[in-house]
Coordinates of C-alpha atoms (C1' of nucleotides) in Angstrom, one line a residue:
Chain A
X1 CA -3.7 -16.1 35.0
X2 CA -1.0 -14.0 34.1
X3 CA 1.4 -16.3 32.2
X4 CA 4.5 -15.5 34.0
X5 CA 3.2 -17.5 36.7
X6 CA 2.8 -20.6 35.1
X7 CA 5.4 -23.7 35.7
X8 CA 6.0 -26.1 32.6
X9 CA 3.0 -27.9 33.6
X10 CA 1.0 -25.4 34.0
X11 CA 1.9 -23.8 30.3
X12 CA 1.0 -27.5 28.9
X13 CA -2.4 -27.5 30.6
X14 CA -3.3 -23.7 29.3
X15 CA -2.2 -25.1 25.5
X16 CA -4.3 -28.1 25.7
X17 CA -7.5 -25.6 27.4
X18 CA -6.9 -23.7 24.2
X19 CA -7.2 -26.4 22.1
X20 CA -10.1 -27.5 23.3
X21 CA -11.7 -23.6 23.6
X22 CA -14.9 -23.1 21.3
X23 CA -13.9 -19.3 21.5
X24 CA -11.8 -16.6 21.9
X25 CA -12.6 -13.1 23.1
X26 CA -9.6 -10.1 23.2
X27 CA -8.0 -7.3 23.6
X28 CA -4.8 -5.6 22.8
X29 CA -3.7 -3.4 26.7
X30 CA -1.6 -0.4 25.4
X31 CA 1.0 1.9 27.3
X32 CA -0.7 3.9 29.2
X33 CA -3.3 0.7 30.6
X34 CA -6.2 1.5 28.2
X35 CA -7.6 -1.0 25.8
X36 CA -9.1 -1.5 22.3
X37 CA -12.5 -1.3 24.6
X38 CA -11.8 2.2 26.0
X39 CA -13.4 4.6 24.0
X40 CA -11.6 6.8 21.6
X41 CA -8.3 5.0 21.4
X42 CA -5.5 7.5 20.2
X43 CA -2.8 4.8 18.7
X44 CA 0.2 6.8 19.8
X45 CA 0.8 4.6 23.1
X46 CA 2.2 1.4 22.0
X47 CA 0.5 -2.1 23.0
X48 CA 1.9 -3.9 26.1
X49 CA 0.1 -6.5 26.1
X50 CA -2.9 -9.1 25.0
X51 CA -5.9 -10.2 27.0
X52 CA -7.6 -13.4 26.0
X53 CA -11.0 -14.6 27.6
X54 CA -11.0 -18.7 26.5
X55 CA -14.7 -19.8 26.5
X56 CA -14.9 -23.2 27.2
X57 CA -17.0 -25.9 26.1
X58 CA -19.6 -26.3 29.2
X59 CA -21.1 -29.0 30.6
X60 CA -24.3 -28.0 31.6
X61 CA -26.3 -28.9 28.8
X62 CA -28.8 -26.1 27.7
X63 CA -32.1 -26.0 29.1
X64 CA -35.0 -26.3 27.4
X65 CA -36.7 -23.1 26.0
X66 CA -33.1 -20.9 26.0
X67 CA -31.8 -20.6 22.7
X68 CA -27.8 -21.3 22.3
X69 CA -26.7 -18.2 22.9
X70 CA -28.5 -17.6 26.4
X71 CA -27.0 -21.1 27.4
X72 CA -23.5 -20.2 27.2
X73 CA -24.4 -16.5 28.8
X74 CA -25.2 -19.0 31.7
X75 CA -22.3 -20.9 31.7
X76 CA -19.7 -18.0 31.1
X77 CA -17.8 -17.4 34.4
X78 CA -17.4 -21.4 35.7
X79 CA -15.3 -22.8 32.9
X80 CA -14.2 -19.8 31.0
X81 CA -10.3 -18.5 31.6
X82 CA -8.7 -15.2 31.2
X83 CA -4.9 -15.3 30.0
X84 CA -2.8 -11.7 30.2
X85 CA 0.4 -12.2 27.4
X86 CA 2.3 -9.5 27.7
X87 CA 3.9 -8.5 24.0
X88 CA 6.3 -6.2 25.0
X89 CA 9.4 -6.4 27.3
X90 CA 11.3 -3.8 29.5
X91 CA 14.8 -5.7 29.1
X92 CA 15.3 -8.3 26.9
X93 CA 18.6 -9.6 28.6
X94 CA 16.9 -11.8 31.2
X95 CA 17.0 -15.7 30.0
X96 CA 13.8 -16.4 31.6
X97 CA 11.9 -13.3 29.2
X98 CA 12.8 -15.3 26.5
X99 CA 10.8 -18.1 27.6
X100 CA 7.9 -16.3 28.4
X101 CA 7.7 -14.3 24.9
X102 CA 8.6 -18.1 23.3
X103 CA 5.8 -19.2 24.6
X104 CA 3.4 -15.8 24.6
X105 CA 3.8 -16.5 20.7
X106 CA 3.0 -20.3 20.7
X107 CA 0.0 -19.6 22.2
X108 CA -1.1 -16.5 19.8
X109 CA 0.1 -19.0 17.1
X110 CA -2.0 -21.5 18.4
X111 CA -5.2 -19.3 19.1
X112 CA -4.5 -18.2 15.1
X113 CA -4.0 -21.6 13.5
X114 CA -6.9 -23.8 15.6
X115 CA -9.7 -22.2 13.0
X116 CA -11.6 -21.5 16.4
X117 CA -13.1 -18.1 15.8
X118 CA -11.4 -14.9 17.7
X119 CA -14.0 -12.0 19.4
X120 CA -12.1 -8.8 19.0
X121 CA -13.2 -5.3 18.5
X122 CA -11.3 -3.6 15.9
X123 CA -9.8 -7.0 14.9
X124 CA -7.9 -6.0 11.8
X125 CA -5.8 -3.8 14.2
X126 CA -5.1 -6.8 16.4
X127 CA -3.9 -8.3 13.8
X128 CA -2.0 -6.2 12.5
X129 CA 0.3 -5.6 16.0
X130 CA 0.3 -9.5 15.7
X131 CA 2.0 -9.3 12.2
X132 CA 4.1 -6.4 13.3
X133 CA 5.7 -7.9 16.6
X134 CA 6.2 -11.2 15.8
X135 CA 6.7 -10.1 12.0
X136 CA 10.0 -12.8 12.2
X137 CA 8.2 -16.0 13.8
X138 CA 5.1 -15.6 11.8
X139 CA 4.7 -15.1 7.7
X140 CA 1.3 -13.5 6.9
X141 CA 0.1 -16.2 5.2
X142 CA -0.9 -17.7 8.3
X143 CA -2.4 -14.9 9.5
X144 CA -4.4 -15.7 6.6
X145 CA -5.2 -18.8 7.6
X146 CA -7.0 -17.5 10.7
X147 CA -11.2 -16.5 11.5
X148 CA -11.7 -13.3 12.9
X149 CA -15.1 -12.1 14.0
X150 CA -15.7 -8.1 14.6
X151 CA -18.6 -6.9 16.3
X152 CA -18.3 -3.8 14.9
X153 CA -18.3 -4.4 11.6
X154 CA -21.7 -6.6 12.5
X155 CA -23.1 -3.7 13.3
X156 CA -21.9 -1.6 10.3
X157 CA -23.8 -4.2 8.6
X158 CA -26.6 -3.9 10.4
X159 CA -26.5 0.1 9.5
X160 CA -23.7 1.5 7.4
X161 CA -24.6 5.1 7.9
X162 CA -24.7 5.3 11.4
X163 CA -20.8 4.8 12.3
X164 CA -20.1 3.0 15.9
X165 CA -17.5 5.3 17.6
X166 CA -15.9 2.8 20.1
X167 CA -17.2 0.0 22.0
X168 CA -19.1 2.0 25.0
X169 CA -21.6 3.0 21.7
X170 CA -21.9 -0.7 20.9
X171 CA -22.8 -1.7 23.8
X172 CA -25.5 0.5 24.3
X173 CA -26.6 0.7 21.1
X174 CA -26.8 -3.1 21.0
X175 CA -26.2 -4.9 24.4
X176 CA -28.4 -3.1 26.5
X177 CA -31.6 -4.2 25.3
X178 CA -32.0 -7.6 26.2
X179 CA -30.2 -8.0 29.8
X180 CA -29.7 -5.0 31.6
X181 CA -25.9 -5.7 33.0
X182 CA -25.6 -4.8 36.7
X183 CA -22.0 -3.3 35.6
X184 CA -23.0 -0.2 34.1
X185 CA -19.8 1.6 33.7
X186 CA -20.4 4.7 36.0
X187 CA -16.7 5.9 35.6
X188 CA -16.7 9.4 34.8
X189 CA -13.2 10.4 34.1
X190 CA -11.1 8.0 31.8
X191 CA -10.8 4.9 34.2
X192 CA -7.0 4.1 32.8
X193 CA -6.0 1.4 35.6
X194 CA -8.2 -0.5 34.5
X195 CA -8.2 -4.4 36.6
X196 CA -8.4 -7.2 34.6
X197 CA -11.6 -8.3 36.6
X198 CA -12.9 -5.2 35.0
X199 CA -11.6 -6.0 31.9
X200 CA -13.2 -9.5 32.0
X201 CA -16.4 -8.0 32.9
X202 CA -16.1 -6.4 29.6
X203 CA -14.8 -9.2 27.6
X204 CA -17.8 -11.0 29.1
X205 CA -20.1 -8.5 27.5
X206 CA -17.7 -8.2 24.1
X207 CA -18.8 -12.0 23.6
X208 CA -22.3 -11.6 24.5
X209 CA -22.9 -8.6 22.2
X210 CA -20.7 -10.1 18.8
X211 CA -23.5 -13.2 19.8
X212 CA -26.3 -10.7 20.1
X213 CA -25.3 -9.5 16.9
X214 CA -25.0 -12.7 14.7
X215 CA -28.4 -14.1 15.8
X216 CA -29.6 -10.1 14.3
X217 CA -27.5 -10.7 11.0
X218 CA -28.6 -14.3 10.6
X219 CA -32.0 -12.5 10.6
X220 CA -32.1 -10.0 8.2
X221 CA -29.9 -12.0 5.9
X222 CA -26.8 -10.4 6.2
X223 CA -25.2 -14.1 7.9
X224 CA -23.9 -15.0 4.6
X225 CA -22.2 -11.6 3.6
X226 CA -20.9 -11.1 7.1
X227 CA -19.3 -14.6 7.1
X228 CA -17.6 -15.3 3.1
X229 CA -17.0 -11.4 2.1
X230 CA -16.6 -9.0 5.2
X231 CA -15.2 -11.3 7.8
X232 CA -11.9 -12.3 5.2
X233 CA -10.9 -8.8 4.4
X234 CA -10.3 -9.0 7.9
X235 CA -7.3 -10.1 7.1
X236 CA -6.7 -9.1 4.2
X237 CA -6.6 -5.5 5.2
X238 CA -4.9 -6.1 8.3
X239 CA -2.3 -7.6 6.0
X240 CA -1.9 -4.5 3.6
X241 CA -1.4 -2.4 6.2
X242 CA 2.1 -3.7 7.5
X243 CA 3.0 -4.1 3.6
X244 CA 5.7 -0.8 3.3
X245 CA 5.6 1.2 0.0
X246 CA 8.8 2.9 -1.0
X247 CA 7.9 6.5 -2.4
X248 CA 10.1 8.4 -4.0
X249 CA 12.0 10.4 -1.0
X250 CA 14.4 12.7 -3.7
X251 CA 12.1 13.1 -6.7
X252 CA 8.8 13.8 -3.8
X253 CA 11.9 17.0 -2.7
X254 CA 13.1 17.8 -5.8
X255 CA 9.2 18.2 -7.1
X256 CA 8.1 20.1 -3.8
X257 CA 10.6 23.0 -4.5
X258 CA 9.3 22.9 -8.8
X259 CA 5.5 23.5 -7.8
X260 CA 6.8 26.0 -5.1
X261 CA 8.5 28.2 -7.6
X262 CA 5.4 27.5 -10.1
X263 CA 2.8 28.8 -7.5
X264 CA 4.6 31.9 -6.6
X265 CA 4.9 32.4 -10.8
X266 CA 1.1 32.2 -10.8
X267 CA 1.2 34.4 -7.2
X268 CA 2.0 37.1 -8.8
X269 CA 0.3 36.7 -12.1
X270 CA -2.6 36.7 -10.6
X271 CA -1.6 40.0 -8.6
X272 CA -0.6 42.0 -11.9
X273 CA -4.2 41.2 -13.5
X274 CA -5.9 41.4 -10.7
X275 CA -4.7 44.8 -9.5
X276 CA -4.4 43.7 -6.1
X277 CA -2.9 41.5 -3.4
X278 CA -5.1 39.0 -2.4
X279 CA -4.9 35.4 -1.2
X280 CA -5.1 32.7 -4.1
X281 CA -5.8 30.3 -1.9
X282 CA -8.6 31.8 0.0
X283 CA -12.4 31.6 -2.2
X284 CA -13.9 34.3 0.1
X285 CA -11.2 36.4 -1.3
X286 CA -11.4 35.6 -4.5
X287 CA -14.8 35.9 -4.7
X288 CA -14.3 39.6 -3.7
X289 CA -12.7 40.1 -6.7
X290 CA -13.7 38.3 -9.2
X291 CA -17.7 39.2 -8.6
X292 CA -17.3 42.1 -6.0
X293 CA -14.9 44.1 -8.2
X294 CA -14.4 42.7 -11.5
X295 CA -18.2 42.1 -11.9
X296 CA -17.3 38.9 -14.1
X297 CA -21.1 37.0 -12.8
X298 CA -22.6 39.5 -14.6
X299 CA -21.7 39.0 -18.1
X300 CA -22.1 35.0 -17.4
X301 CA -26.1 33.5 -17.0
X302 CA -26.7 31.0 -14.7
X303 CA -23.4 30.6 -12.4
X304 CA -23.0 28.2 -9.6
X305 CA -24.0 28.9 -6.5
X306 CA -22.4 27.7 -3.0
X307 CA -24.1 25.2 -1.7
X308 CA -24.5 26.3 2.5
X309 CA -24.0 30.3 1.9
X310 CA -25.5 30.6 -1.4
X311 CA -23.2 32.8 -2.8
X312 CA -21.0 32.9 -6.3
X313 CA -18.9 29.7 -7.1
X314 CA -15.2 30.2 -7.5
X315 CA -15.8 26.3 -8.3
X316 CA -13.5 24.6 -12.1
X317 CA -16.6 25.0 -13.6
X318 CA -17.7 28.8 -13.0
X319 CA -14.0 30.0 -14.0
X320 CA -14.0 27.6 -16.5
X321 CA -17.0 29.6 -18.3
X322 CA -15.5 33.1 -16.9
X323 CA -12.7 32.3 -18.8
X324 CA -13.0 34.4 -21.7
X325 CA -13.6 37.5 -19.5
X326 CA -10.5 38.2 -18.0
X327 CA -7.1 36.9 -17.6
X328 CA -7.7 36.0 -13.7
X329 CA -9.8 32.0 -13.8
X330 CA -7.2 30.6 -16.5
X331 CA -4.6 31.7 -14.0
X332 CA -6.6 30.4 -10.5
X333 CA -8.0 27.1 -12.6
X334 CA -4.2 26.6 -12.8
X335 CA -2.9 27.4 -9.6
X336 CA -5.5 25.3 -7.8
X337 CA -4.2 22.2 -10.0
X338 CA -0.8 23.1 -8.8
X339 CA -1.8 23.5 -5.4
X340 CA -3.6 20.4 -5.4
X341 CA -0.5 18.4 -6.7
X342 CA 1.7 20.1 -4.4
X343 CA -0.1 19.9 -1.0
X344 CA -2.1 16.5 -1.2
X345 CA 0.5 14.7 -3.5
X346 CA 3.6 15.8 -2.6
X347 CA 3.7 17.5 0.6
X348 CA 1.1 15.8 1.8
X349 CA 2.7 12.3 1.1
X350 CA 6.0 13.4 2.7
X351 CA 3.9 13.8 5.9
X352 CA 2.9 10.6 5.9
X353 CA 6.2 8.9 5.2
X354 CA 8.3 6.7 7.5
X355 CA 11.6 6.4 6.5
X356 CA 10.9 6.3 2.4
X357 CA 7.5 3.9 3.1
X358 CA 4.0 4.9 3.4
X359 CA 1.0 2.5 4.7
X360 CA -2.3 2.9 4.1
X361 CA -5.2 3.0 7.0
X362 CA -7.7 1.2 5.5
X363 CA -11.7 1.9 7.2
X364 CA -13.8 -1.3 6.2
X365 CA -16.9 0.7 8.4
X366 CA -16.5 3.9 6.7
X367 CA -19.1 4.5 4.0
X368 CA -22.7 3.8 3.5
X369 CA -22.0 1.6 0.6
X370 CA -20.0 -1.2 1.6
X371 CA -16.8 0.2 -0.3
X372 CA -13.6 0.9 1.6
X373 CA -11.7 4.3 2.5
X374 CA -8.3 5.1 2.9
X375 CA -6.0 7.3 5.0
X376 CA -2.6 8.8 5.6
X377 CA -2.7 8.1 2.5
X378 CA -5.5 7.8 0.8
X379 CA -3.7 5.6 -1.7
X380 CA -7.1 5.6 -3.5
X381 CA -7.6 9.2 -4.4
X382 CA -3.7 10.1 -5.5
X383 CA -4.2 11.6 -9.3
X384 CA -3.8 10.2 -12.3
X385 CA -3.6 12.9 -14.7
X386 CA -0.1 14.3 -15.2
X387 CA 0.3 18.2 -15.0
X388 CA 2.9 19.8 -17.2
X389 CA 4.9 22.4 -15.6
X390 CA 6.9 24.9 -17.5
X391 CA 10.5 25.0 -15.7
X392 CA 12.5 28.3 -15.6
X393 CA 15.8 27.3 -15.5
X394 CA 18.6 29.9 -15.7
X395 CA 21.7 27.8 -16.9
X396 CA 23.8 28.1 -19.7
X397 CA 22.2 26.7 -23.2
X398 CA 18.5 26.0 -22.5
X399 CA 16.2 28.9 -20.5
X400 CA 13.4 26.7 -19.8
X401 CA 12.8 23.1 -19.8
X402 CA 8.8 21.6 -19.3
X403 CA 8.6 18.9 -16.9
X404 CA 5.7 16.1 -16.3
X405 CA 4.4 15.8 -12.6
X406 CA 2.5 12.4 -12.4
X407 CA 2.1 11.4 -8.6
X408 CA 1.5 7.6 -9.0
X409 CA 5.2 7.5 -10.3
X410 CA 6.4 8.5 -7.3
X411 CA 5.4 5.0 -5.8
X412 CA 7.6 2.7 -6.5
X413 CA 8.0 -1.2 -6.4
X414 CA 10.9 -3.3 -4.4
X415 CA 13.5 -4.2 -6.5
X416 CA 13.1 -7.5 -8.7
X417 CA 9.4 -6.8 -8.2
X418 CA 6.8 -5.1 -10.3
X419 CA 3.0 -3.3 -9.7
X420 CA 0.5 -5.3 -11.4
X421 CA -3.2 -3.7 -11.5
X422 CA -6.3 -6.1 -12.2
X423 CA -9.3 -3.7 -13.0
X424 CA -13.2 -4.7 -13.6
X425 CA -14.2 -3.1 -16.8
X426 CA -17.2 -0.3 -16.4
X427 CA -18.2 -3.2 -13.6
X428 CA -21.4 0.0 -12.5
X429 CA -22.5 0.2 -16.1
X430 CA -22.6 -3.4 -16.2
X431 CA -24.6 -4.0 -13.2
X432 CA -26.9 -1.5 -14.6
X433 CA -27.1 -3.6 -17.4
X434 CA -27.7 -6.6 -15.3
X435 CA -30.5 -4.9 -12.5
X436 CA -32.5 -3.0 -15.4
X437 CA -32.1 -5.8 -17.6
X438 CA -32.2 -3.1 -20.5
X439 CA -32.0 -5.1 -24.0
X440 CA -29.8 -2.8 -25.5
X441 CA -27.1 -2.1 -23.0
X442 CA -26.7 -5.8 -22.5
X443 CA -26.4 -5.9 -26.4
X444 CA -23.4 -3.5 -26.2
X445 CA -21.7 -5.8 -23.6
X446 CA -22.3 -8.9 -25.6
X447 CA -21.1 -7.9 -29.1
X448 CA -17.7 -8.9 -29.5
X449 CA -16.9 -5.9 -31.6
X450 CA -17.5 -3.5 -28.6
X451 CA -14.1 -2.3 -27.6
X452 CA -14.7 0.9 -26.4
X453 CA -18.3 0.8 -24.0
X454 CA -18.7 4.3 -24.2
X455 CA -17.6 5.5 -28.1
X456 CA -20.2 2.4 -28.7
X457 CA -22.7 3.7 -26.4
X458 CA -22.8 6.9 -27.9
X459 CA -22.7 5.2 -31.2
X460 CA -25.9 3.3 -30.4
X461 CA -27.6 6.0 -28.4
X462 CA -27.2 8.9 -31.0
X463 CA -28.1 6.6 -34.1
X464 CA -25.0 7.5 -35.6
X465 CA -21.7 5.2 -37.4
X466 CA -19.2 4.4 -35.0
X467 CA -16.6 5.7 -36.9
X468 CA -17.7 9.0 -36.5
X469 CA -18.2 9.0 -32.8
X470 CA -16.0 11.9 -31.5
X471 CA -14.1 12.0 -28.6
X472 CA -17.2 14.8 -27.0
X473 CA -19.6 12.4 -27.8
X474 CA -17.9 10.0 -25.8
X475 CA -17.3 12.0 -23.3
X476 CA -20.9 13.2 -23.1
X477 CA -21.8 9.2 -23.3
X478 CA -20.0 8.7 -19.8
X479 CA -21.3 11.5 -17.7
X480 CA -24.5 10.7 -19.1
X481 CA -24.4 7.7 -17.3
X482 CA -22.5 8.3 -14.0
X483 CA -25.2 10.7 -14.2
X484 CA -27.5 8.6 -13.6
X485 CA -25.9 5.7 -12.1
X486 CA -25.4 8.6 -9.2
X487 CA -29.0 9.9 -9.5
X488 CA -27.6 13.5 -10.8
X489 CA -30.5 16.0 -11.8
X490 CA -30.2 18.5 -15.0
X491 CA -28.8 21.2 -12.8
X492 CA -25.4 18.7 -12.2
X493 CA -25.2 17.5 -15.6
X494 CA -25.3 20.8 -16.8
X495 CA -22.3 22.1 -14.3
X496 CA -21.0 18.9 -15.4
X497 CA -21.1 18.9 -19.1
X498 CA -20.6 22.6 -19.3
X499 CA -23.9 22.9 -21.0
X500 CA -27.4 24.2 -20.4
X501 CA -29.7 22.9 -17.8
X502 CA -32.3 23.1 -20.8
X503 CA -30.1 21.0 -22.8
X504 CA -29.1 18.6 -19.8
X505 CA -32.9 17.8 -19.6
X506 CA -33.0 16.8 -22.7
X507 CA -30.4 14.5 -23.0
X508 CA -31.5 13.1 -20.3
X509 CA -34.6 13.3 -22.0
X510 CA -33.7 11.5 -25.0
X511 CA -31.0 8.9 -23.0
X512 CA -34.0 7.6 -21.1
X513 CA -35.8 7.4 -24.0
X514 CA -34.3 4.9 -25.7
X515 CA -33.3 3.1 -22.6
X516 CA -36.7 2.6 -21.0
X517 CA -35.7 0.2 -18.5
X518 CA -32.5 1.8 -16.7
X519 CA -36.1 4.5 -15.9
X520 CA -37.7 1.2 -14.9
X521 CA -34.8 0.0 -12.7
X522 CA -34.7 3.3 -10.5
X523 CA -38.6 4.2 -10.3
X524 CA -38.6 0.0 -9.5
X525 CA -35.6 0.8 -6.8
X526 CA -37.1 4.1 -5.0
X527 CA -40.5 1.7 -4.9
X528 CA -38.9 -0.8 -3.2
X529 CA -37.2 1.3 -0.8
X530 CA -40.1 3.3 0.4
X531 CA -42.3 -0.2 1.1
X532 CA -38.8 -1.8 3.2
X533 CA -37.7 1.3 4.2
X534 CA -34.6 -0.1 3.0
X535 CA -32.5 -1.1 0.0
X536 CA -30.5 -4.3 -0.7
X537 CA -27.5 -4.8 -3.1
X538 CA -26.6 -7.8 -5.1
X539 CA -25.0 -9.7 -2.0
X540 CA -27.8 -8.9 0.0
X541 CA -25.7 -5.7 1.5
X542 CA -28.9 -3.1 3.3
X543 CA -29.0 0.7 3.8
X544 CA -31.9 1.7 5.6
X545 CA -32.9 5.4 3.9
X546 CA -35.7 7.1 6.9
X547 CA -36.0 9.8 4.4
X548 CA -37.3 8.0 1.3
X549 CA -41.3 9.1 2.8
X550 CA -39.9 12.0 4.2
X551 CA -41.8 15.2 3.4
X552 CA -39.4 17.5 2.9
X553 CA -38.5 17.4 -0.8
X554 CA -34.8 17.6 -0.6
X555 CA -34.7 15.1 2.1
X556 CA -37.2 12.5 0.0
X557 CA -35.1 13.4 -3.1
X558 CA -31.8 13.0 -2.2
X559 CA -32.8 9.3 -0.3
X560 CA -34.1 8.3 -3.6
X561 CA -30.8 9.5 -5.0
X562 CA -29.2 7.3 -2.5
X563 CA -31.3 4.6 -2.8
X564 CA -30.4 3.9 -6.4
X565 CA -26.9 5.1 -6.0
X566 CA -26.5 1.8 -3.2
X567 CA -28.0 -0.7 -5.5
X568 CA -25.2 0.1 -8.3
X569 CA -22.3 1.4 -6.0
X570 CA -23.1 -1.3 -3.7
X571 CA -23.4 -4.1 -5.6
X572 CA -20.3 -3.5 -7.4
X573 CA -18.3 -3.0 -4.1
X574 CA -19.9 -6.5 -3.2
X575 CA -18.1 -8.1 -6.5
X576 CA -14.9 -5.9 -5.8
X577 CA -14.3 -7.1 -2.8
X578 CA -15.3 -10.9 -3.5
X579 CA -12.7 -10.5 -6.7
X580 CA -10.3 -9.0 -4.0
X581 CA -11.1 -12.1 -1.0
X582 CA -10.9 -14.9 -4.2
X583 CA -7.7 -13.7 -5.6
X584 CA -5.9 -13.4 -2.0
X585 CA -7.4 -17.0 -1.3
X586 CA -5.7 -18.2 -4.2
X587 CA -2.2 -16.7 -3.4
X588 CA -2.6 -17.6 0.0
X589 CA -2.9 -21.4 -0.7
X590 CA -0.3 -21.1 -3.3
X591 CA 2.9 -22.7 -1.9
X592 CA 5.5 -20.8 -4.0
X593 CA 3.4 -17.7 -4.8
X594 CA 4.6 -14.2 -3.0
X595 CA 2.4 -11.6 -4.7
X596 CA 1.5 -9.0 -1.9
X597 CA -2.3 -7.3 -2.7
X598 CA -1.2 -3.4 -1.7
X599 CA -4.2 -1.9 -2.3
X600 CA -7.5 -1.7 -3.4
X601 CA -8.9 1.5 -5.9
X602 CA -12.8 0.0 -5.4
X603 CA -12.5 -1.4 -9.2
X604 CA -9.1 -2.0 -8.8
X605 CA -6.4 -4.4 -7.3
X606 CA -2.9 -3.5 -7.2
X607 CA -0.6 -6.2 -6.5
X608 CA 3.5 -6.4 -6.1
X609 CA 4.8 -9.2 -7.5
X610 CA 8.0 -10.9 -7.8
X611 CA 8.9 -10.3 -11.7
X612 CA 9.9 -14.0 -12.3
X613 CA 6.2 -15.1 -10.5
X614 CA 4.5 -12.7 -13.3
X615 CA 3.2 -15.1 -15.6
X616 CA 2.0 -17.6 -13.1
X617 CA 0.3 -14.6 -11.0
X618 CA -1.4 -13.3 -13.9
Chain B
dT1 C1' -3.3 38.2 21.4
dC2 C1' -3.2 33.0 20.5
dC3 C1' -5.3 28.7 19.7
dG4 C1' -8.5 24.7 18.7
dA5 C1' -12.6 22.9 16.8
dG6 C1' -16.2 23.3 13.8
dA7 C1' -17.9 25.4 9.5
dC8 C1' -17.5 25.6 5.0
dG9 C1' -15.4 25.2 -0.2
dC10 C1' -13.0 23.0 -3.4
dT11 C1' -10.9 19.2 -5.9
dA12 C1' -9.0 14.7 -6.3
dC13 C1' -10.6 9.1 -6.4
dG14 C1' -14.3 6.0 -8.0
Chain C
dC1 C1' -23.4 9.4 -4.8
dG2 C1' -19.9 8.6 -1.1
dT3 C1' -14.6 8.7 0.4
dA4 C1' -10.0 12.3 1.7
dG5 C1' -7.7 15.5 2.4
dC6 C1' -6.3 20.7 1.8
dG7 C1' -7.6 25.1 2.9
dT8 C1' -9.9 29.7 4.7
dC9 C1' -12.9 32.1 8.2
dT10 C1' -15.4 32.2 12.4

DNA sequence: TCCGAGACGCTACG
DNA sequence: CGTAGCGTCT
């Protein structure tokens, strides 16, 4: 039914039906007639309304031998209601439309409140839109109360490596096995004018896919992870996406100009010392200058090569080695640093801004390890380290001044609010210690005098007193540890450390000698993966690795590194998400706390907290 | 001759 | 290891 045609009594009945519903299956309808169930929705078209399939408790008893999912399937079209809720109005002057608008959000609000599962493909977008459309009528805490199910996330949990690009693909993958549906979508072109009838069929499919996936999740032991971690996260991300972070626009413009000037200077210097003009941003042209004209690589042993074409690399590690041979590498290194700063963190950020604010888009199913990812802007990738620029000023008195540019300070909290960050301390290393039960590593974490884990580790490993540990030792220990976590080989570690592969392999050797259990853990993990075909994290998250038994050495060893990395990184992701859900929930249930979660940087949560609540919140 | 898509390289983050 | 994003070059 279309709620616009309902009378008072019918509206009352509809609300009563919603009260009794066992599930809602829903999708947004866009201005161009497409829905969330159409392939690859381009979010350019604005939202027109919402279609909801209301699943009711059926009177038909389940036939013996039938599973409950089959039963609801059978009863499908009998009692269920399909309702259309228009959320956008062409003109608001009519009294009647106001009434409809009010009733629409009454229906939606009741759906959210009654704790009956709302099934939606891309549920996060649905919730975010509700928050945006009814921002004045409902608070984010109310949305946080709802229960949403998203089959895309279920599919991702079952296999996080293959991304499900659209609803159609999901149907093809998971639905067309038990019963092939007669209403196969044979439309060749993009059939935009989807009738409600067609939508009803698709929502029915959506419901059945979700039931199917729920069953699979239970069989695979992923149900708890799905319900307690991933589903609550949908709401959290939806709320996060509706929060706007203020960016200092004037500062952004100013720094863009400063960086632009510095790039011009560096470009001139580079052309000067190279003896020719070339495009500094082109690694291809740089390669010609450095290695074909100046032949710098011949003066240097074992230079890194590019992955695909096996050409001499112009990457940071190589340029660092060439520094003493010619002035050009150093100039390029600074140019790259400044260029990255300008293009990504200054100009890139400006592109993401809307009226002085940004809000990232969060992807819950974008990684194979269970981590989140963010885009437009990628707030997880904003540089930590400031860079210093000597700005040449031709004003009276001083001729130049040094300005420091740190991208993170470009984000500013609202007036009367403060950014508050809470982060895990070395979570991946702790997980490695726990999973390997390595006694020496565990001891390090338990000792109260350990203030700096990598210094202590360097001291313990090399057997030198902690006061004598130099900064270089600490850095080395840190890099070796994470190389083990990431499963890097000696060449990779050598690049990372700036040493020879021989020395790197000796480091790995002596590290493995001291912490034997870590090596055992790695071997055990790979072995387990070979037997089962997948690896498992602390919370039971899975990653199938088809190549673990491959003939090809490169593919197999890659899968082995992925296996070890998944267990550590995936487990860390589990714990970080748990923290996220717990802290968010405690803010929601608190009657007075207003702290907003702004971003998750993997092991760090960033909040915006009212100044007066900082104590209580922390 | 212009333009978009895809391959590739490099570098931030964790 | 695995994300995003900027940039050439074909």
